Short mmCIF file of C-alpha atoms and ligand atoms in Angstrom, two decimals:
data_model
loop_
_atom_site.label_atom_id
_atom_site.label_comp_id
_atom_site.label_asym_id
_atom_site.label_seq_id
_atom_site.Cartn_x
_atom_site.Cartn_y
_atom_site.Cartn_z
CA UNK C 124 0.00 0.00 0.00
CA UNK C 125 1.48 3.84 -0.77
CA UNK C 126 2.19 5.79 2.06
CA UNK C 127 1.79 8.73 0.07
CA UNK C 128 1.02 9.38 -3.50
CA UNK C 129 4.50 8.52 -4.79
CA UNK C 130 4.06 4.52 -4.22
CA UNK C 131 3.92 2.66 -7.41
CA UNK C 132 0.15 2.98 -8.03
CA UNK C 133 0.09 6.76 -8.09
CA UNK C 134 -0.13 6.48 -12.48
CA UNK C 135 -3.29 4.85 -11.88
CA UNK C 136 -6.00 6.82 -13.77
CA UNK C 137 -9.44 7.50 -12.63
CA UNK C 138 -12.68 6.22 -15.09
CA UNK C 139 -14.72 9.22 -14.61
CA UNK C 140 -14.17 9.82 -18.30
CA UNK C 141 -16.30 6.44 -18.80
CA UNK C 142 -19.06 8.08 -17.18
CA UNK C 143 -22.34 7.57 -19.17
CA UNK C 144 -20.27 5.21 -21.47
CA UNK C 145 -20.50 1.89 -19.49
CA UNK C 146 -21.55 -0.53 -21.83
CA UNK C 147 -25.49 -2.10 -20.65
CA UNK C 148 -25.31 -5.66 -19.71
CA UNK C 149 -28.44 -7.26 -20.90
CA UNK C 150 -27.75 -11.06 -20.46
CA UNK C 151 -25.53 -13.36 -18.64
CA UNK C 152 -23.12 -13.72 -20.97
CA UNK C 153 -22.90 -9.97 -20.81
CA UNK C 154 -22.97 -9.67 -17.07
CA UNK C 155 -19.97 -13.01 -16.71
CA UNK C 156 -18.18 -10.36 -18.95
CA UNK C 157 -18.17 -7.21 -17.15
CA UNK C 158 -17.51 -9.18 -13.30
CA UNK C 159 -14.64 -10.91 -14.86
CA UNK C 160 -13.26 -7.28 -16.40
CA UNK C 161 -13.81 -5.86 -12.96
CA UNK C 162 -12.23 -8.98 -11.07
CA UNK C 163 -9.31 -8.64 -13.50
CA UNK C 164 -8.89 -5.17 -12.99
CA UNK C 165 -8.93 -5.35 -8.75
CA UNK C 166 -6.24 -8.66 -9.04
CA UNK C 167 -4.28 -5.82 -11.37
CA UNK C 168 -4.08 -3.32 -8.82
CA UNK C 169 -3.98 -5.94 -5.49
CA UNK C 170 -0.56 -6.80 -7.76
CA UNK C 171 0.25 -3.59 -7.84
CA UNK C 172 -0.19 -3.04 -3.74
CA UNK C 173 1.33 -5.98 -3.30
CA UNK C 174 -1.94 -7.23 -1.85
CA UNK C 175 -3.86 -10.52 -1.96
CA UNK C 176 -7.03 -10.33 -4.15
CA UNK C 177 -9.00 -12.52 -1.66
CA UNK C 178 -8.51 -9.46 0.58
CA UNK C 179 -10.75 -7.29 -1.46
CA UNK C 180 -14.32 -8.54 -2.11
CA UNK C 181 -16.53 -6.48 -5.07
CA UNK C 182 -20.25 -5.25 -3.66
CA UNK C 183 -22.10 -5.25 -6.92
CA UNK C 184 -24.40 -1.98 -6.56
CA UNK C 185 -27.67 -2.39 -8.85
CA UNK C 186 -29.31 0.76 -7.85
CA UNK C 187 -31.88 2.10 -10.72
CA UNK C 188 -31.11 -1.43 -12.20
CA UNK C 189 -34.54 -3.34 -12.86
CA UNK C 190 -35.92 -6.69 -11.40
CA UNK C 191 -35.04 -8.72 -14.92
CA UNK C 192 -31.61 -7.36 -15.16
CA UNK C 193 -30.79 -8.12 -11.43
CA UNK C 194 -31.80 -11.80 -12.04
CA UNK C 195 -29.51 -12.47 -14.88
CA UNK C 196 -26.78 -10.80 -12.56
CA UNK C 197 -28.30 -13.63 -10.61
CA UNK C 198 -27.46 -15.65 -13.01
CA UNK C 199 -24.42 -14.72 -13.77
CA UNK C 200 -23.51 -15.21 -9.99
CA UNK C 201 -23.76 -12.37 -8.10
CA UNK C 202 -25.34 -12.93 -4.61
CA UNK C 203 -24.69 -9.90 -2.90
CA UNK C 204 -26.33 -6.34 -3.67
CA UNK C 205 -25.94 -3.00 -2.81
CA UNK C 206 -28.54 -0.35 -2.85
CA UNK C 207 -28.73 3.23 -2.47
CA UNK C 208 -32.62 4.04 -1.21
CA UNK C 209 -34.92 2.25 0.24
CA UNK C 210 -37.63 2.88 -1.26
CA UNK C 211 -36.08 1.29 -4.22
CA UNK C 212 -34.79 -1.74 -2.14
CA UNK C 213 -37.93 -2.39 -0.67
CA UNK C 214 -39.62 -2.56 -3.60
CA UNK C 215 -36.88 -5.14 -4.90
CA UNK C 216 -37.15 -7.23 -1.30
CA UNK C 217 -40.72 -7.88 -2.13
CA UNK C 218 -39.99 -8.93 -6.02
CA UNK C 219 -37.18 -10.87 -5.24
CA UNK C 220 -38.14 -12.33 -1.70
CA UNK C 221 -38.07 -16.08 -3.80
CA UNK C 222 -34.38 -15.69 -4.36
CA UNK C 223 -33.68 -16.75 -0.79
CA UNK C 224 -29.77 -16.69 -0.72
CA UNK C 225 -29.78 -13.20 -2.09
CA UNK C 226 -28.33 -10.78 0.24
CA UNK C 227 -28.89 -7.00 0.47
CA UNK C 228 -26.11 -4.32 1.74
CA UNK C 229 -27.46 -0.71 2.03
CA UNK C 230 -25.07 1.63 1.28
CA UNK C 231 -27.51 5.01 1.02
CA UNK C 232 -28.23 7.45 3.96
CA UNK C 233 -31.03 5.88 6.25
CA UNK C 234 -34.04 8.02 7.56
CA UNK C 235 -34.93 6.70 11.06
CA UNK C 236 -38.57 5.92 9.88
CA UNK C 237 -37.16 2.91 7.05
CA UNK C 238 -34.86 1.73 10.00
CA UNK C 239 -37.58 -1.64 10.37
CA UNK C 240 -37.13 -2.30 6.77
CA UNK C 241 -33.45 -2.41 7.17
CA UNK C 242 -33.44 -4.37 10.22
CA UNK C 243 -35.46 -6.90 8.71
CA UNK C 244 -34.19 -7.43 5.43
CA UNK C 245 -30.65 -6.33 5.08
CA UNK C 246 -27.55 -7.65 5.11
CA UNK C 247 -25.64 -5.35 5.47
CA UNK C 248 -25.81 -1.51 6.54
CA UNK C 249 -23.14 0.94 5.29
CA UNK C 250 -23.91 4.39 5.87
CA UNK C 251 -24.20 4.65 9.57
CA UNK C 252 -23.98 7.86 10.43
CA UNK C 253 -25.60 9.56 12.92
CA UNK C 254 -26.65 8.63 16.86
CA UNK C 255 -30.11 8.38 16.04
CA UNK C 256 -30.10 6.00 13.15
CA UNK C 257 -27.63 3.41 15.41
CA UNK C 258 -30.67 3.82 17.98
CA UNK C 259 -33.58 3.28 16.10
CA UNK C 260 -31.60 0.48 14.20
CA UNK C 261 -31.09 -1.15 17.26
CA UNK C 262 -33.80 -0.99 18.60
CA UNK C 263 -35.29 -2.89 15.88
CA UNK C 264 -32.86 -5.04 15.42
CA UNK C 265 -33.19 -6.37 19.04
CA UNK C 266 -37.09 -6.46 18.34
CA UNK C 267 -36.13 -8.75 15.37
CA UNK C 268 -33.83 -10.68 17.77
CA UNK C 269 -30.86 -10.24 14.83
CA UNK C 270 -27.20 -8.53 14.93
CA UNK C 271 -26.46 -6.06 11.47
CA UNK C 272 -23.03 -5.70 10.29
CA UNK C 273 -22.28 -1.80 9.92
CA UNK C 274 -19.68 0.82 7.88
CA UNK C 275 -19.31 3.82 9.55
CA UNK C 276 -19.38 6.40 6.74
CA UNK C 277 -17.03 9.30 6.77
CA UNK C 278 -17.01 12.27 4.80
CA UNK C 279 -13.48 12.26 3.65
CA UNK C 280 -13.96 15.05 0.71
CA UNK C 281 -15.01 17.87 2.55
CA UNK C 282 -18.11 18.36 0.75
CA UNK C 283 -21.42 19.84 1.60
CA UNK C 284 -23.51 17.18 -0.33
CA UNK C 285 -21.78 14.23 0.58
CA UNK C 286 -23.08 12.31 3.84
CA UNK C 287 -20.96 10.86 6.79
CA UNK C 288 -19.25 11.91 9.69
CA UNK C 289 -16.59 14.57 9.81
CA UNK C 290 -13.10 12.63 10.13
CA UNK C 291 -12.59 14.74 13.61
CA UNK C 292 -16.01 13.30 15.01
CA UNK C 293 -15.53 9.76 13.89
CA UNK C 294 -13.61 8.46 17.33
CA UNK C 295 -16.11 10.01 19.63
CA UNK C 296 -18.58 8.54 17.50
CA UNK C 297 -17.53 4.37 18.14
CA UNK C 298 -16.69 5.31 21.63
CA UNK C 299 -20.75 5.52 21.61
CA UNK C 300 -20.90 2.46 19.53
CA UNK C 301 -21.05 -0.52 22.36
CA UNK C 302 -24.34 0.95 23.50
CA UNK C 303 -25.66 -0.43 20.24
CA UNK C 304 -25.06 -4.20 20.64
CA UNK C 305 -27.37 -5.39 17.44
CA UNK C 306 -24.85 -3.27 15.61
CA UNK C 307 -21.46 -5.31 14.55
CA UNK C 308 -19.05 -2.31 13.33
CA UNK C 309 -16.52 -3.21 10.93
CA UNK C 310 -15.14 -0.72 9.82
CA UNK C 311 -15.68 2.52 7.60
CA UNK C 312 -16.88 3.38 4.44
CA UNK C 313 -16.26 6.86 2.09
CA UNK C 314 -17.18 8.52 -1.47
CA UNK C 315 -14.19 10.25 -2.32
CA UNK C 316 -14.42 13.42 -4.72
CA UNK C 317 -15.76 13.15 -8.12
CA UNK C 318 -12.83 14.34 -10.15
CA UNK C 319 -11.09 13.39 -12.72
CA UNK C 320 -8.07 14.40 -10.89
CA UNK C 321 -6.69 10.99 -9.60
CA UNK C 322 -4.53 12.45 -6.99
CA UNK C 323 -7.56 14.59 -5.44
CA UNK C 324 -9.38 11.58 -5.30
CA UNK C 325 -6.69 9.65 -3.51
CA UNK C 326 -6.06 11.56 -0.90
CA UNK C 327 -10.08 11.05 0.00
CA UNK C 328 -8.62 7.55 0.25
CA UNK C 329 -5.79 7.88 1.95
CA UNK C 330 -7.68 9.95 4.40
CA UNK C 331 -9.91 7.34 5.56
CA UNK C 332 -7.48 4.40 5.46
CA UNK C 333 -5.24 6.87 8.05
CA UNK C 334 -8.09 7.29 10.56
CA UNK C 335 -8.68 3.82 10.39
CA UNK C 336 -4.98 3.37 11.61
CA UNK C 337 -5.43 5.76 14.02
CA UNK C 338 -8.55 4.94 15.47
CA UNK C 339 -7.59 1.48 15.29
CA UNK C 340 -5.04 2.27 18.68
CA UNK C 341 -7.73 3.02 21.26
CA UNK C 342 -10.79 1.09 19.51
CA UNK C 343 -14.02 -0.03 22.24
CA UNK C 344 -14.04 -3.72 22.47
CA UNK C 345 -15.93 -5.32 20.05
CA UNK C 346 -15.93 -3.12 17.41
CA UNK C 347 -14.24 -3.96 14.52
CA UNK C 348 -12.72 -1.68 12.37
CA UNK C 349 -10.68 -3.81 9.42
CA UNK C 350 -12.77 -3.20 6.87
CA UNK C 351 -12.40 -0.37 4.20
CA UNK C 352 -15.60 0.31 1.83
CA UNK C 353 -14.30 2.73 -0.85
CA UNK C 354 -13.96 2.75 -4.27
CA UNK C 355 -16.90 2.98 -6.90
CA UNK C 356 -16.79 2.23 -11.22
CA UNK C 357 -14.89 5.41 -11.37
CA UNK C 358 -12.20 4.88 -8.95
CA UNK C 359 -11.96 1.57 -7.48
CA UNK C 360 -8.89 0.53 -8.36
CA UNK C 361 -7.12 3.88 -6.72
CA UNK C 362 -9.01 2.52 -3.86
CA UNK C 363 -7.68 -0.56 -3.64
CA UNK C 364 -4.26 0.83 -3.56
CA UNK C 365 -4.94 2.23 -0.70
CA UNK C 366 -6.14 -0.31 1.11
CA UNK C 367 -10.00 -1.20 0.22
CA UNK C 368 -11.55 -4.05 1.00
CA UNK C 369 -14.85 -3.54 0.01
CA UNK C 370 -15.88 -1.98 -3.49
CA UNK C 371 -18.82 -1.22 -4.37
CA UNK C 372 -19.45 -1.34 -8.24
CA UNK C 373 -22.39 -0.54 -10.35
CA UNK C 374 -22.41 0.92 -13.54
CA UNK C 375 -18.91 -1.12 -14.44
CA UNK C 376 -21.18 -4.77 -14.27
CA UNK C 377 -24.57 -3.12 -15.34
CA UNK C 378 -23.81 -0.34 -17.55
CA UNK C 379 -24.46 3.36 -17.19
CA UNK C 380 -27.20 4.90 -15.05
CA UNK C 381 -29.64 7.67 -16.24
CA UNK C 382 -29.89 9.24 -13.29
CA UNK C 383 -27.71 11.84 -12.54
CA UNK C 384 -25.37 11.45 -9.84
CA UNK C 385 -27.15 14.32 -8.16
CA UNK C 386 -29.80 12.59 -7.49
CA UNK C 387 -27.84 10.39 -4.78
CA UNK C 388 -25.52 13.25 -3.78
CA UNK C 389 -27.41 16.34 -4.12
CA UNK C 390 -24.47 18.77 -5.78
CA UNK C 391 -24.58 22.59 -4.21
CA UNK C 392 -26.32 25.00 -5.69
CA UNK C 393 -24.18 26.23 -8.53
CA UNK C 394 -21.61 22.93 -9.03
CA UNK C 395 -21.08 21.38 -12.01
CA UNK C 396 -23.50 18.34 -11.93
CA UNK C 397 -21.80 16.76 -14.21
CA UNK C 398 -18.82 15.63 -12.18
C1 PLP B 1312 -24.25 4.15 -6.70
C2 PLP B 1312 -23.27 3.99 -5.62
C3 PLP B 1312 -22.03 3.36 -5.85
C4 PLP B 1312 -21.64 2.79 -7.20
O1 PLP B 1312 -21.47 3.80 -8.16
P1 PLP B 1312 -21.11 3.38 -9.66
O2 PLP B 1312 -20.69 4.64 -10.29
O3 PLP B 1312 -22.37 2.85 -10.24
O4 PLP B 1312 -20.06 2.36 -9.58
C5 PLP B 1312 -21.15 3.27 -4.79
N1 PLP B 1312 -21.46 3.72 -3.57
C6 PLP B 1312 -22.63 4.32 -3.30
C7 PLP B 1312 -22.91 4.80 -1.93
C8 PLP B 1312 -23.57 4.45 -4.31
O5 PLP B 1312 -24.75 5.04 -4.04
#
């Protein structure tokens, strides 16, 4: 991994010039295709980090992705999904509820109200980040009698429209954490920038895989914090230079969205939208 943005993966590129340029998968064949690409490209830049592959596992994210299209991912072999909103995902648990080994990570900002839904269906929760979602989701996960694994997510780039915790709040933040029991914490999860400027985006990386170190020292017992979630079509394989282990793909396997981006990540008034 690069200490700093000299190591020997600092060439690597971003793909934000793919953006809207993804080709569409639209059968298995297609979909086998685009998870071997991306599995070839994160064993390319574990090589490069001198890391092991196994060390890095790829969180397909179907988001705006319909029901037919998610089943030849099925298909194809995917059994773990990520998904931005809930109302989407809901919609999905209820269409897909026969697909029984199926499993669901949220990775979108959680309103306390859809914390049942989560608590009963997901896998997975990524986006943890204030007090009173970790309440209400415990509270129903302890009414559900189940345990959700959780990313702390950390807003590494500074801005305004992006959700998580500010670095400097993060470690008073899991010093609350073993209130929650029904909440496993393993680690944390970031967006970096949407640039095309690789090094701008890295140091969103770096940032994050840094407080992990640090916070790492004086961590509460029983919360885990190994686990990196960062790294998206665009810049994935910056990520896993610097140390992801989760990365959460979507328009690399399924092709391009038609939403905007903005529509996740609401851009202030004025941005470019286009990012
Ligand atoms: C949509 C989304 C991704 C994946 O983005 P792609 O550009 O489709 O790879 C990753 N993380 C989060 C939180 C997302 O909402």
């Amino acid at each position: 991994m690069n200490q700093d943005t000299q190591g020997p993966g600092s060439d690597t590129q971003t793909q934000h010039d793919q953006h809207g340029r993804w080709p569409k998968a639209e059968s298995v064949e297609d979909f086998r295709r685009n998870l071997a690409t991306v599995h070839g490209r994160i064993a390319a830049a574990c090589e490069r980090a001198g890391r092991d592959p196994a060390s890095v596992r790829l969180l397909p994210v179907s988001k705006t992705v319909e029901e037919a299209r998610i089943r030849l991912a099925y298909a194809a072999g995917c059994r773990y999904l990520g998904e931005n909103k809930l109302q989407e995902v809901s919609r999905k648990w209820d269409a897909m509820a026969d697909l029984t080994d199926l499993k669901w990570s949220v990775i979108g900002h959680l309103q306390t109200n859809k914390a049942k839904l989560v608590a009963r269906y997901a896998a997975e929760f990524q986006a943890l980040d204030s007090l009173r979602v970790a309440e209400a989701l415990d509270r129903r996960l302890q009414a559900e009698g189940r345990a959700l694994d959780v990313f702390v997510q950390v807003n590494t780039s500074g801005e305004a429209s992006k959700y998580g915790l500010h670095p400097d709040e993060t470690a008073a933040f899991l010093r609350q954490m073993p209130s929650f029991p029904a909440l496993r914490v393993r680690g944390l999860m970031t967006l970096a920038v949407f640039s095309a400027e690789a090094a701008r985006v890295r140091e969103c990386f770096i940032l994050l895989r840094s407080l992990r170190d640090r916070l790492r020292q004086d961590c509460p017992a029983g919360i885990g914090l190994d686990d990196l979630s960062m790294g998206m079509s665009g810049d994935y394989e910056i990520a896993i230079e610097e140390g992801a282990t989760v990365v959460r793909v979507g328009q690399a396997i399924f092709g391009a969205r038609n939403t905007p981006d903005s529509y996740y990540w609401p851009t202030d008034p004025g941005a470019d939208s286009a990012a």
